Amino acid sequence: MSIKFSKEHEWINAANPEAAVVGITVHAQDALGDVVFVDLPAVGTSFQQGDVTGVVESVKAAADVYMPVTGEIVEVNEALRADPSLANTDPLHTGWFFKVKLADPSQLDGLMDETAYGDFTASH
């Protein structure tokens, strides 16, 4: 499965629906600038699609992090908590935010693929 993108600038890789990986997009981290703090959700917490799961603070602004799908947090990236700059240097890999157990995998169908997300960011 490929990575999917939300209109709120999160990405999700659901290759493993028991632990789909979520982070912010390159576009989002570019807009934020240097990330200095990341507030991550608690493991075991469940969220509905669109809920705020945390906050990213940068030298320029603070932004909410939204849940791209409904599910339960099964892991958070402690390395990111220790070094928030990972969200800037490698947002699609080592800078991931959390892993979620999908409650409804069909919600992935409502998210954008890479091409659609590129068109979306170019027009907004």
JSON list of C-alpha atoms in Angstrom, two decimals, residues 5-115:
[
{"chain": "A", "resi": 5, "resn": "PHE", "atom": "CA", "xyz": [-2.27, 12.14, 2.54]},
{"chain": "A", "resi": 6, "resn": "SER", "atom": "CA", "xyz": [-4.89, 14.23, 4.35]},
{"chain": "A", "resi": 7, "resn": "LYS", "atom": "CA", "xyz": [-6.00, 17.79, 3.61]},
{"chain": "A", "resi": 8, "resn": "GLU", "atom": "CA", "xyz": [-4.61, 18.70, 7.05]},
{"chain": "A", "resi": 9, "resn": "HIS", "atom": "CA", "xyz": [-1.11, 17.69, 5.81]},
{"chain": "A", "resi": 10, "resn": "GLU", "atom": "CA", "xyz": [-0.64, 14.37, 7.59]},
{"chain": "A", "resi": 11, "resn": "TRP", "atom": "CA", "xyz": [0.57, 11.23, 5.83]},
{"chain": "A", "resi": 12, "resn": "ILE", "atom": "CA", "xyz": [-0.24, 7.63, 6.69]},
{"chain": "A", "resi": 13, "resn": "ASN", "atom": "CA", "xyz": [1.44, 4.43, 5.60]},
{"chain": "A", "resi": 14, "resn": "ALA", "atom": "CA", "xyz": [-1.02, 1.61, 6.32]},
{"chain": "A", "resi": 15, "resn": "ALA", "atom": "CA", "xyz": [1.08, -1.28, 5.02]},
{"chain": "A", "resi": 16, "resn": "ASN", "atom": "CA", "xyz": [0.42, -2.76, 8.48]},
{"chain": "A", "resi": 17, "resn": "PRO", "atom": "CA", "xyz": [-3.19, -1.89, 9.49]},
{"chain": "A", "resi": 18, "resn": "GLU", "atom": "CA", "xyz": [-2.40, -2.98, 13.06]},
{"chain": "A", "resi": 19, "resn": "ALA", "atom": "CA", "xyz": [0.30, -0.28, 13.25]},
{"chain": "A", "resi": 20, "resn": "ALA", "atom": "CA", "xyz": [-0.13, 2.26, 10.44]},
{"chain": "A", "resi": 21, "resn": "VAL", "atom": "CA", "xyz": [2.54, 4.97, 10.60]},
{"chain": "A", "resi": 22, "resn": "VAL", "atom": "CA", "xyz": [1.46, 8.65, 10.71]},
{"chain": "A", "resi": 23, "resn": "GLY", "atom": "CA", "xyz": [3.46, 11.87, 10.40]},
{"chain": "A", "resi": 24, "resn": "ILE", "atom": "CA", "xyz": [3.35, 15.36, 8.94]},
{"chain": "A", "resi": 25, "resn": "THR", "atom": "CA", "xyz": [4.12, 16.00, 5.30]},
{"chain": "A", "resi": 26, "resn": "VAL", "atom": "CA", "xyz": [7.14, 17.70, 3.78]},
{"chain": "A", "resi": 27, "resn": "HIS", "atom": "CA", "xyz": [4.78, 20.53, 2.81]},
{"chain": "A", "resi": 28, "resn": "ALA", "atom": "CA", "xyz": [3.68, 20.96, 6.44]},
{"chain": "A", "resi": 29, "resn": "GLN", "atom": "CA", "xyz": [7.17, 21.01, 7.87]},
{"chain": "A", "resi": 30, "resn": "ASP", "atom": "CA", "xyz": [8.28, 23.46, 5.16]},
{"chain": "A", "resi": 31, "resn": "ALA", "atom": "CA", "xyz": [5.43, 25.79, 6.16]},
{"chain": "A", "resi": 32, "resn": "LEU", "atom": "CA", "xyz": [6.19, 25.46, 9.87]},
{"chain": "A", "resi": 33, "resn": "GLY", "atom": "CA", "xyz": [9.93, 25.98, 9.70]},
{"chain": "A", "resi": 34, "resn": "ASP", "atom": "CA", "xyz": [12.24, 24.60, 12.38]},
{"chain": "A", "resi": 35, "resn": "VAL", "atom": "CA", "xyz": [10.24, 22.28, 14.66]},
{"chain": "A", "resi": 36, "resn": "VAL", "atom": "CA", "xyz": [11.22, 22.77, 18.31]},
{"chain": "A", "resi": 37, "resn": "PHE", "atom": "CA", "xyz": [8.56, 20.75, 20.19]},
{"chain": "A", "resi": 38, "resn": "VAL", "atom": "CA", "xyz": [6.15, 17.91, 19.45]},
{"chain": "A", "resi": 39, "resn": "ASP", "atom": "CA", "xyz": [3.26, 16.93, 21.71]},
{"chain": "A", "resi": 40, "resn": "LEU", "atom": "CA", "xyz": [2.45, 13.28, 20.99]},
{"chain": "A", "resi": 41, "resn": "PRO", "atom": "CA", "xyz": [-0.71, 11.40, 22.00]},
{"chain": "A", "resi": 42, "resn": "ALA", "atom": "CA", "xyz": [-0.73, 8.74, 24.72]},
{"chain": "A", "resi": 43, "resn": "VAL", "atom": "CA", "xyz": [-0.47, 5.09, 23.71]},
{"chain": "A", "resi": 44, "resn": "GLY", "atom": "CA", "xyz": [-3.84, 3.39, 24.14]},
{"chain": "A", "resi": 45, "resn": "THR", "atom": "CA", "xyz": [-5.83, 6.54, 23.34]},
{"chain": "A", "resi": 46, "resn": "SER", "atom": "CA", "xyz": [-8.45, 6.25, 20.60]},
{"chain": "A", "resi": 47, "resn": "PHE", "atom": "CA", "xyz": [-9.31, 9.05, 18.19]},
{"chain": "A", "resi": 48, "resn": "GLN", "atom": "CA", "xyz": [-11.91, 9.62, 15.50]},
{"chain": "A", "resi": 49, "resn": "GLN", "atom": "CA", "xyz": [-10.84, 10.68, 12.03]},
{"chain": "A", "resi": 50, "resn": "GLY", "atom": "CA", "xyz": [-10.21, 14.44, 12.11]},
{"chain": "A", "resi": 51, "resn": "ASP", "atom": "CA", "xyz": [-9.59, 14.66, 15.88]},
{"chain": "A", "resi": 52, "resn": "VAL", "atom": "CA", "xyz": [-6.61, 16.67, 17.12]},
{"chain": "A", "resi": 53, "resn": "THR", "atom": "CA", "xyz": [-3.98, 14.22, 18.37]},
{"chain": "A", "resi": 54, "resn": "GLY", "atom": "CA", "xyz": [-1.18, 16.58, 19.27]},
{"chain": "A", "resi": 55, "resn": "VAL", "atom": "CA", "xyz": [0.64, 19.81, 18.50]},
{"chain": "A", "resi": 56, "resn": "VAL", "atom": "CA", "xyz": [3.77, 20.71, 16.57]},
{"chain": "A", "resi": 57, "resn": "GLU", "atom": "CA", "xyz": [5.55, 23.90, 17.61]},
{"chain": "A", "resi": 58, "resn": "SER", "atom": "CA", "xyz": [8.12, 25.62, 15.47]},
{"chain": "A", "resi": 59, "resn": "VAL", "atom": "CA", "xyz": [10.05, 28.85, 15.63]},
{"chain": "A", "resi": 60, "resn": "LYS", "atom": "CA", "xyz": [7.28, 30.39, 13.48]},
{"chain": "A", "resi": 61, "resn": "ALA", "atom": "CA", "xyz": [4.01, 28.87, 14.70]},
{"chain": "A", "resi": 62, "resn": "ALA", "atom": "CA", "xyz": [2.16, 26.07, 16.43]},
{"chain": "A", "resi": 63, "resn": "ALA", "atom": "CA", "xyz": [-0.06, 23.69, 14.50]},
{"chain": "A", "resi": 64, "resn": "ASP", "atom": "CA", "xyz": [-2.44, 20.92, 15.47]},
{"chain": "A", "resi": 65, "resn": "VAL", "atom": "CA", "xyz": [-1.80, 17.37, 14.30]},
{"chain": "A", "resi": 66, "resn": "TYR", "atom": "CA", "xyz": [-4.97, 15.64, 13.10]},
{"chain": "A", "resi": 67, "resn": "MET", "atom": "CA", "xyz": [-5.86, 11.95, 13.01]},
{"chain": "A", "resi": 68, "resn": "PRO", "atom": "CA", "xyz": [-6.14, 10.92, 9.35]},
{"chain": "A", "resi": 69, "resn": "VAL", "atom": "CA", "xyz": [-8.23, 7.81, 10.23]},
{"chain": "A", "resi": 70, "resn": "THR", "atom": "CA", "xyz": [-10.17, 6.49, 13.22]},
{"chain": "A", "resi": 71, "resn": "GLY", "atom": "CA", "xyz": [-8.10, 4.24, 15.45]},
{"chain": "A", "resi": 72, "resn": "GLU", "atom": "CA", "xyz": [-6.10, 3.58, 18.58]},
{"chain": "A", "resi": 73, "resn": "ILE", "atom": "CA", "xyz": [-2.56, 4.83, 19.18]},
{"chain": "A", "resi": 74, "resn": "VAL", "atom": "CA", "xyz": [-0.29, 1.79, 19.55]},
{"chain": "A", "resi": 75, "resn": "GLU", "atom": "CA", "xyz": [3.12, 3.49, 19.56]},
{"chain": "A", "resi": 76, "resn": "VAL", "atom": "CA", "xyz": [4.65, 6.97, 19.59]},
{"chain": "A", "resi": 77, "resn": "ASN", "atom": "CA", "xyz": [8.03, 8.04, 18.24]},
{"chain": "A", "resi": 78, "resn": "GLU", "atom": "CA", "xyz": [10.07, 8.70, 21.38]},
{"chain": "A", "resi": 79, "resn": "ALA", "atom": "CA", "xyz": [13.05, 9.68, 19.21]},
{"chain": "A", "resi": 80, "resn": "LEU", "atom": "CA", "xyz": [10.94, 12.53, 17.81]},
{"chain": "A", "resi": 81, "resn": "ARG", "atom": "CA", "xyz": [10.01, 13.66, 21.31]},
{"chain": "A", "resi": 82, "resn": "ALA", "atom": "CA", "xyz": [13.72, 13.74, 22.19]},
{"chain": "A", "resi": 83, "resn": "ASP", "atom": "CA", "xyz": [14.74, 15.39, 18.88]},
{"chain": "A", "resi": 84, "resn": "PRO", "atom": "CA", "xyz": [11.82, 17.32, 17.29]},
{"chain": "A", "resi": 85, "resn": "SER", "atom": "CA", "xyz": [14.07, 18.38, 14.39]},
{"chain": "A", "resi": 86, "resn": "LEU", "atom": "CA", "xyz": [13.54, 14.89, 12.91]},
{"chain": "A", "resi": 87, "resn": "ALA", "atom": "CA", "xyz": [10.18, 16.25, 11.69]},
{"chain": "A", "resi": 88, "resn": "ASN", "atom": "CA", "xyz": [12.20, 18.64, 9.50]},
{"chain": "A", "resi": 89, "resn": "THR", "atom": "CA", "xyz": [15.13, 16.50, 8.45]},
{"chain": "A", "resi": 90, "resn": "ASP", "atom": "CA", "xyz": [13.22, 13.29, 7.64]},
{"chain": "A", "resi": 91, "resn": "PRO", "atom": "CA", "xyz": [9.44, 13.82, 7.96]},
{"chain": "A", "resi": 92, "resn": "LEU", "atom": "CA", "xyz": [8.48, 10.73, 5.94]},
{"chain": "A", "resi": 93, "resn": "HIS", "atom": "CA", "xyz": [10.77, 8.27, 7.73]},
{"chain": "A", "resi": 94, "resn": "THR", "atom": "CA", "xyz": [12.54, 8.82, 11.07]},
{"chain": "A", "resi": 95, "resn": "GLY", "atom": "CA", "xyz": [10.34, 11.87, 11.77]},
{"chain": "A", "resi": 96, "resn": "TRP", "atom": "CA", "xyz": [7.09, 9.85, 12.02]},
{"chain": "A", "resi": 97, "resn": "PHE", "atom": "CA", "xyz": [4.76, 10.80, 14.91]},
{"chain": "A", "resi": 98, "resn": "PHE", "atom": "CA", "xyz": [2.77, 7.74, 15.95]},
{"chain": "A", "resi": 99, "resn": "LYS", "atom": "CA", "xyz": [1.39, 4.38, 14.89]},
{"chain": "A", "resi": 100, "resn": "VAL", "atom": "CA", "xyz": [-2.32, 3.64, 14.89]},
{"chain": "A", "resi": 101, "resn": "LYS", "atom": "CA", "xyz": [-4.41, 0.48, 14.77]},
{"chain": "A", "resi": 102, "resn": "LEU", "atom": "CA", "xyz": [-7.02, 1.21, 12.10]},
{"chain": "A", "resi": 103, "resn": "ALA", "atom": "CA", "xyz": [-10.66, 0.92, 13.19]},
{"chain": "A", "resi": 104, "resn": "ASP", "atom": "CA", "xyz": [-11.99, 1.32, 9.64]},
{"chain": "A", "resi": 105, "resn": "PRO", "atom": "CA", "xyz": [-9.47, 0.70, 6.83]},
{"chain": "A", "resi": 106, "resn": "SER", "atom": "CA", "xyz": [-12.01, 1.92, 4.25]},
{"chain": "A", "resi": 107, "resn": "GLN", "atom": "CA", "xyz": [-11.33, 5.49, 5.49]},
{"chain": "A", "resi": 108, "resn": "LEU", "atom": "CA", "xyz": [-8.03, 5.30, 3.62]},
{"chain": "A", "resi": 109, "resn": "ASP", "atom": "CA", "xyz": [-10.04, 5.47, 0.38]},
{"chain": "A", "resi": 110, "resn": "GLY", "atom": "CA", "xyz": [-11.05, 9.04, 1.25]},
{"chain": "A", "resi": 111, "resn": "LEU", "atom": "CA", "xyz": [-7.46, 10.23, 1.53]},
{"chain": "A", "resi": 112, "resn": "MET", "atom": "CA", "xyz": [-5.28, 11.47, -1.34]},
{"chain": "A", "resi": 113, "resn": "ASP", "atom": "CA", "xyz": [-2.49, 9.64, -3.12]},
{"chain": "A", "resi": 114, "resn": "GLU", "atom": "CA", "xyz": [0.80, 11.43, -3.73]},
{"chain": "A", "resi": 115, "resn": "THR", "atom": "CA", "xyz": [-0.28, 12.90, -7.09]}
]
